[in-house]
Amino acid sequence: NNSCPETVTRVYSIEDYCGNETRATHIITINDVDAPTLIAPAPLTALCSIDERPAYETLDEFLNAGGEALDNCEIDPASFTLISEVSDGSTCPNVVTRIYQITDICGNVSNVSHEIIVEDFIFPVFTAPAATEAVCGIDEQTAFTSLDDFLTAGGFASDNCGIDPASFTLVSEIPEGDNCPL
């Protein structure tokens, strides 16, 4: 009846030469207690966001990605599910761990962790506005104090995952040491 444990009763009969019959009952209990084995695909990477790597929705997607699901009896494919997705809270890299679960036909459960590493290795593109001139001193051309001011003056900033405007800063200001022009 596809339940575990399942009991099967076999009844045997034997007769003597005079036709006297005796029966013996043999009870067999079928009970799979071994959990399935679930093996995750290789860890994945993403550049900017975990959204680049959606969770596996079906056992077939999981298997096609290189995962494995094994059992001594039979897996219940419909039981495959994502039970959690947790970020380590870091940035660059941010490691997201997804926990998947599978059940066999007797209800034995197995879980597996699958890691996705989100890390951007691509540097921003950053170019300064066109060169400008001052007549008497550097104070005629004040330093840019924000990314917006820098961009408005003709600078350029772009990145595959986005720019952090708060990171914009003047790193150094180095005069050449000549008198005029500076």
PDB file of C-alpha atoms in Angstrom:
ATOM      1  CA  ASN A   1       0.000   0.000   0.000  1.00  0.00           C
ATOM      2  CA  ASN A   2       3.031   2.290  -0.421  1.00  0.00           C
ATOM      3  CA  SER A   3       3.441   3.124   3.228  1.00  0.00           C
ATOM      4  CA  CYS A   4       6.328   2.484   5.564  1.00  0.00           C
ATOM      5  CA  PRO A   5       6.590   0.291   7.391  1.00  0.00           C
ATOM      6  CA  GLU A   6       4.485  -2.082   5.317  1.00  0.00           C
ATOM      7  CA  THR A   7       3.692  -5.565   6.498  1.00  0.00           C
ATOM      8  CA  VAL A   8       3.200  -8.409   4.055  1.00  0.00           C
ATOM      9  CA  THR A   9       1.712 -11.638   5.314  1.00  0.00           C
ATOM     10  CA  ARG A  10       2.413 -14.824   3.367  1.00  0.00           C
ATOM     11  CA  VAL A  11       0.427 -17.906   4.172  1.00  0.00           C
ATOM     12  CA  TYR A  12       1.887 -21.273   3.228  1.00  0.00           C
ATOM     13  CA  SER A  13       0.038 -24.582   3.182  1.00  0.00           C
ATOM     14  CA  ILE A  14       1.186 -28.165   3.387  1.00  0.00           C
ATOM     15  CA  GLU A  15      -0.709 -31.454   3.416  1.00  0.00           C
ATOM     16  CA  ASP A  16       0.152 -34.939   4.386  1.00  0.00           C
ATOM     17  CA  TYR A  17      -0.712 -37.903   2.144  1.00  0.00           C
ATOM     18  CA  CYS A  18      -4.146 -38.162   3.734  1.00  0.00           C
ATOM     19  CA  GLY A  19      -5.059 -34.568   2.856  1.00  0.00           C
ATOM     20  CA  ASN A  20      -4.637 -33.077   6.303  1.00  0.00           C
ATOM     21  CA  GLU A  21      -3.674 -29.455   5.741  1.00  0.00           C
ATOM     22  CA  THR A  22      -1.697 -27.175   7.990  1.00  0.00           C
ATOM     23  CA  ARG A  23      -0.954 -23.556   7.347  1.00  0.00           C
ATOM     24  CA  ALA A  24       2.011 -21.419   8.400  1.00  0.00           C
ATOM     25  CA  THR A  25       2.052 -17.653   8.365  1.00  0.00           C
ATOM     26  CA  HIS A  26       5.200 -15.762   7.470  1.00  0.00           C
ATOM     27  CA  ILE A  27       5.235 -12.021   8.215  1.00  0.00           C
ATOM     28  CA  ILE A  28       7.603  -9.731   6.332  1.00  0.00           C
ATOM     29  CA  THR A  29       8.017  -6.119   7.391  1.00  0.00           C
ATOM     30  CA  ILE A  30       9.244  -3.713   4.724  1.00  0.00           C
ATOM     31  CA  ASN A  31      10.724  -0.657   6.368  1.00  0.00           C
ATOM     32  CA  ASP A  32      13.297   1.589   4.714  1.00  0.00           C
ATOM     33  CA  VAL A  33      15.064   3.534   7.464  1.00  0.00           C
ATOM     34  CA  ASP A  34      17.975   4.758   5.334  1.00  0.00           C
ATOM     35  CA  ALA A  35      17.821   8.424   4.399  1.00  0.00           C
ATOM     36  CA  PRO A  36      18.503   9.347   0.800  1.00  0.00           C
ATOM     37  CA  THR A  37      21.805  10.906  -0.188  1.00  0.00           C
ATOM     38  CA  LEU A  38      21.630  14.398  -1.631  1.00  0.00           C
ATOM     39  CA  ILE A  39      24.816  15.803  -3.194  1.00  0.00           C
ATOM     40  CA  ALA A  40      24.909  19.472  -4.195  1.00  0.00           C
ATOM     41  CA  PRO A  41      26.201  20.738  -7.520  1.00  0.00           C
ATOM     42  CA  ALA A  42      29.528  22.582  -7.477  1.00  0.00           C
ATOM     43  CA  PRO A  43      29.420  26.001  -5.778  1.00  0.00           C
ATOM     44  CA  LEU A  44      28.236  28.814  -8.031  1.00  0.00           C
ATOM     45  CA  THR A  45      29.454  32.360  -8.436  1.00  0.00           C
ATOM     46  CA  ALA A  46      27.600  35.578  -9.195  1.00  0.00           C
ATOM     47  CA  LEU A  47      29.021  39.028  -9.923  1.00  0.00           C
ATOM     48  CA  CYS A  48      26.541  41.443  -8.409  1.00  0.00           C
ATOM     49  CA  SER A  49      23.530  39.753  -6.852  1.00  0.00           C
ATOM     50  CA  ILE A  50      22.229  36.389  -5.693  1.00  0.00           C
ATOM     51  CA  ASP A  51      19.345  37.007  -8.098  1.00  0.00           C
ATOM     52  CA  GLU A  52      21.730  36.062 -10.915  1.00  0.00           C
ATOM     53  CA  ARG A  53      21.529  32.471  -9.606  1.00  0.00           C
ATOM     54  CA  PRO A  54      17.896  31.552  -8.925  1.00  0.00           C
ATOM     55  CA  ALA A  55      17.224  28.614  -6.621  1.00  0.00           C
ATOM     56  CA  TYR A  56      16.535  25.222  -8.169  1.00  0.00           C
ATOM     57  CA  GLU A  57      12.770  24.715  -8.236  1.00  0.00           C
ATOM     58  CA  THR A  58      12.679  21.057  -9.241  1.00  0.00           C
ATOM     59  CA  LEU A  59      14.756  17.958  -8.716  1.00  0.00           C
ATOM     60  CA  ASP A  60      15.423  17.856 -12.479  1.00  0.00           C
ATOM     61  CA  GLU A  61      16.936  21.377 -12.383  1.00  0.00           C
ATOM     62  CA  PHE A  62      19.098  20.323  -9.421  1.00  0.00           C
ATOM     63  CA  LEU A  63      20.267  17.153 -11.211  1.00  0.00           C
ATOM     64  CA  ASN A  64      20.895  18.963 -14.521  1.00  0.00           C
ATOM     65  CA  ALA A  65      23.145  21.410 -12.625  1.00  0.00           C
ATOM     66  CA  GLY A  66      25.324  18.508 -11.466  1.00  0.00           C
ATOM     67  CA  GLY A  67      23.611  17.528  -8.216  1.00  0.00           C
ATOM     68  CA  GLU A  68      22.771  13.951  -7.261  1.00  0.00           C
ATOM     69  CA  ALA A  69      19.906  12.305  -5.386  1.00  0.00           C
ATOM     70  CA  LEU A  70      20.379   8.671  -4.456  1.00  0.00           C
ATOM     71  CA  ASP A  71      18.397   6.228  -2.343  1.00  0.00           C
ATOM     72  CA  ASN A  72      18.462   2.533  -1.588  1.00  0.00           C
ATOM     73  CA  CYS A  73      14.763   2.290  -2.532  1.00  0.00           C
ATOM     74  CA  GLU A  74      13.160   5.242  -4.305  1.00  0.00           C
ATOM     75  CA  ILE A  75      13.276   9.051  -4.172  1.00  0.00           C
ATOM     76  CA  ASP A  76      10.062  11.101  -4.097  1.00  0.00           C
ATOM     77  CA  PRO A  77      10.899  13.752  -6.765  1.00  0.00           C
ATOM     78  CA  ALA A  78       7.941  15.945  -5.761  1.00  0.00           C
ATOM     79  CA  SER A  79       9.411  16.310  -2.248  1.00  0.00           C
ATOM     80  CA  PHE A  80      12.458  18.267  -3.491  1.00  0.00           C
ATOM     81  CA  THR A  81      12.348  21.739  -1.980  1.00  0.00           C
ATOM     82  CA  LEU A  82      14.428  24.743  -0.962  1.00  0.00           C
ATOM     83  CA  ILE A  83      14.063  25.060   2.812  1.00  0.00           C
ATOM     84  CA  SER A  84      16.302  28.074   3.491  1.00  0.00           C
ATOM     85  CA  GLU A  85      18.574  30.699   1.953  1.00  0.00           C
ATOM     86  CA  VAL A  86      20.980  32.478   4.295  1.00  0.00           C
ATOM     87  CA  SER A  87      23.601  35.119   3.542  1.00  0.00           C
ATOM     88  CA  ASP A  88      26.754  35.356   5.638  1.00  0.00           C
ATOM     89  CA  GLY A  89      26.128  39.128   5.741  1.00  0.00           C
ATOM     90  CA  SER A  90      29.464  40.018   4.210  1.00  0.00           C
ATOM     91  CA  THR A  91      30.106  41.896   1.018  1.00  0.00           C
ATOM     92  CA  CYS A  92      32.729  41.061  -1.558  1.00  0.00           C
ATOM     93  CA  PRO A  93      32.415  38.169  -1.194  1.00  0.00           C
ATOM     94  CA  ASN A  94      28.926  37.496   0.087  1.00  0.00           C
ATOM     95  CA  VAL A  95      28.426  33.760   0.586  1.00  0.00           C
ATOM     96  CA  VAL A  96      24.817  32.657   0.319  1.00  0.00           C
ATOM     97  CA  THR A  97      23.982  29.149   1.485  1.00  0.00           C
ATOM     98  CA  ARG A  98      20.858  27.441   0.227  1.00  0.00           C
ATOM     99  CA  ILE A  99      19.598  24.311   1.964  1.00  0.00           C
ATOM    100  CA  TYR A 100      17.688  21.837  -0.199  1.00  0.00           C
ATOM    101  CA  GLN A 101      15.706  18.847   1.070  1.00  0.00           C
ATOM    102  CA  ILE A 102      14.564  15.562  -0.472  1.00  0.00           C
ATOM    103  CA  THR A 103      12.502  12.670   0.895  1.00  0.00           C
ATOM    104  CA  ASP A 104      12.355   9.049  -0.145  1.00  0.00           C
ATOM    105  CA  ILE A 105       9.065   7.176  -0.529  1.00  0.00           C
ATOM    106  CA  CYS A 106       9.238   6.052   3.120  1.00  0.00           C
ATOM    107  CA  GLY A 107       9.560   9.615   4.424  1.00  0.00           C
ATOM    108  CA  ASN A 108      13.283   9.525   5.209  1.00  0.00           C
ATOM    109  CA  VAL A 109      14.685  13.037   4.783  1.00  0.00           C
ATOM    110  CA  SER A 110      18.045  14.364   3.646  1.00  0.00           C
ATOM    111  CA  ASN A 111      19.337  17.940   3.379  1.00  0.00           C
ATOM    112  CA  VAL A 112      22.272  19.435   1.512  1.00  0.00           C
ATOM    113  CA  SER A 113      23.940  22.861   1.500  1.00  0.00           C
ATOM    114  CA  HIS A 114      24.732  24.650  -1.746  1.00  0.00           C
ATOM    115  CA  GLU A 115      26.914  27.771  -1.771  1.00  0.00           C
ATOM    116  CA  ILE A 116      26.713  30.727  -4.098  1.00  0.00           C
ATOM    117  CA  ILE A 117      29.572  33.224  -3.840  1.00  0.00           C
ATOM    118  CA  VAL A 118      28.634  36.759  -4.885  1.00  0.00           C
ATOM    119  CA  GLU A 119      31.761  38.760  -5.620  1.00  0.00           C
ATOM    120  CA  ASP A 120      32.489  41.543  -8.102  1.00  0.00           C
ATOM    121  CA  PHE A 121      36.018  41.404  -9.541  1.00  0.00           C
ATOM    122  CA  ILE A 122      35.431  44.091 -12.183  1.00  0.00           C
ATOM    123  CA  PHE A 123      36.809  47.558 -11.413  1.00  0.00           C
ATOM    124  CA  PRO A 124      34.677  50.656 -12.021  1.00  0.00           C
ATOM    125  CA  VAL A 125      35.295  52.853 -15.049  1.00  0.00           C
ATOM    126  CA  PHE A 126      36.248  56.308 -13.738  1.00  0.00           C
ATOM    127  CA  THR A 127      37.435  59.278 -15.779  1.00  0.00           C
ATOM    128  CA  ALA A 128      38.005  62.882 -14.725  1.00  0.00           C
ATOM    129  CA  PRO A 129      36.383  65.927 -16.333  1.00  0.00           C
ATOM    130  CA  ALA A 130      38.355  67.752 -19.021  1.00  0.00           C
ATOM    131  CA  ALA A 131      41.384  69.738 -17.801  1.00  0.00           C
ATOM    132  CA  THR A 132      40.571  73.249 -16.522  1.00  0.00           C
ATOM    133  CA  GLU A 133      42.667  76.371 -15.888  1.00  0.00           C
ATOM    134  CA  ALA A 134      43.063  78.850 -13.041  1.00  0.00           C
ATOM    135  CA  VAL A 135      44.574  82.342 -13.365  1.00  0.00           C
ATOM    136  CA  CYS A 136      46.109  82.998  -9.971  1.00  0.00           C
ATOM    137  CA  GLY A 137      45.808  79.958  -7.709  1.00  0.00           C
ATOM    138  CA  ILE A 138      44.369  76.507  -7.144  1.00  0.00           C
ATOM    139  CA  ASP A 139      41.613  77.935  -4.930  1.00  0.00           C
ATOM    140  CA  GLU A 140      39.921  79.207  -8.132  1.00  0.00           C
ATOM    141  CA  GLN A 141      39.133  75.550  -8.952  1.00  0.00           C
ATOM    142  CA  THR A 142      37.721  73.981  -5.792  1.00  0.00           C
ATOM    143  CA  ALA A 143      37.953  70.243  -5.404  1.00  0.00           C
ATOM    144  CA  PHE A 144      34.814  68.251  -6.111  1.00  0.00           C
ATOM    145  CA  THR A 145      33.122  67.296  -2.841  1.00  0.00           C
ATOM    146  CA  SER A 146      30.599  64.830  -4.223  1.00  0.00           C
ATOM    147  CA  LEU A 147      30.209  62.406  -7.066  1.00  0.00           C
ATOM    148  CA  ASP A 148      27.306  64.476  -8.385  1.00  0.00           C
ATOM    149  CA  ASP A 149      29.566  67.574  -8.634  1.00  0.00           C
ATOM    150  CA  PHE A 150      32.232  65.472 -10.362  1.00  0.00           C
ATOM    151  CA  LEU A 151      29.728  64.080 -12.898  1.00  0.00           C
ATOM    152  CA  THR A 152      28.124  67.501 -13.505  1.00  0.00           C
ATOM    153  CA  ALA A 153      31.565  68.879 -14.383  1.00  0.00           C
ATOM    154  CA  GLY A 154      31.938  66.208 -17.068  1.00  0.00           C
ATOM    155  CA  GLY A 155      33.469  63.306 -15.157  1.00  0.00           C
ATOM    156  CA  PHE A 156      32.315  59.741 -15.690  1.00  0.00           C
ATOM    157  CA  ALA A 157      31.761  56.832 -13.292  1.00  0.00           C
ATOM    158  CA  SER A 158      30.227  53.470 -14.118  1.00  0.00           C
ATOM    159  CA  ASP A 159      30.348  49.933 -12.797  1.00  0.00           C
ATOM    160  CA  ASN A 160      28.767  46.603 -13.710  1.00  0.00           C
ATOM    161  CA  CYS A 161      27.257  46.326 -10.202  1.00  0.00           C
ATOM    162  CA  GLY A 162      26.740  49.977  -9.369  1.00  0.00           C
ATOM    163  CA  ILE A 163      28.760  52.807  -7.882  1.00  0.00           C
ATOM    164  CA  ASP A 164      28.818  53.699  -4.177  1.00  0.00           C
ATOM    165  CA  PRO A 165      28.471  57.528  -4.285  1.00  0.00           C
ATOM    166  CA  ALA A 166      29.535  57.800  -0.633  1.00  0.00           C
ATOM    167  CA  SER A 167      32.944  56.365  -1.528  1.00  0.00           C
ATOM    168  CA  PHE A 168      33.826  59.386  -3.698  1.00  0.00           C
ATOM    169  CA  THR A 169      36.769  61.218  -2.130  1.00  0.00           C
ATOM    170  CA  LEU A 170      39.736  63.430  -3.016  1.00  0.00           C
ATOM    171  CA  VAL A 171      42.782  61.232  -2.453  1.00  0.00           C
ATOM    172  CA  SER A 172      45.574  63.720  -3.132  1.00  0.00           C
ATOM    173  CA  GLU A 173      46.423  67.110  -4.634  1.00  0.00           C
ATOM    174  CA  ILE A 174      50.009  67.341  -5.839  1.00  0.00           C
ATOM    175  CA  PRO A 175      51.452  70.571  -7.286  1.00  0.00           C
ATOM    176  CA  GLU A 176      54.341  70.144  -9.750  1.00  0.00           C
ATOM    177  CA  GLY A 177      56.482  72.695  -7.917  1.00  0.00           C
ATOM    178  CA  ASP A 178      56.894  75.048 -10.879  1.00  0.00           C
ATOM    179  CA  ASN A 179      56.022  78.703 -10.483  1.00  0.00           C
ATOM    180  CA  CYS A 180      53.779  79.706 -13.399  1.00  0.00           C
ATOM    181  CA  PRO A 181      51.944  78.002 -14.835  1.00  0.00           C
ATOM    182  CA  LEU A 182      51.274  75.571 -12.000  1.00  0.00           C
TER     183      LEU A 182
END
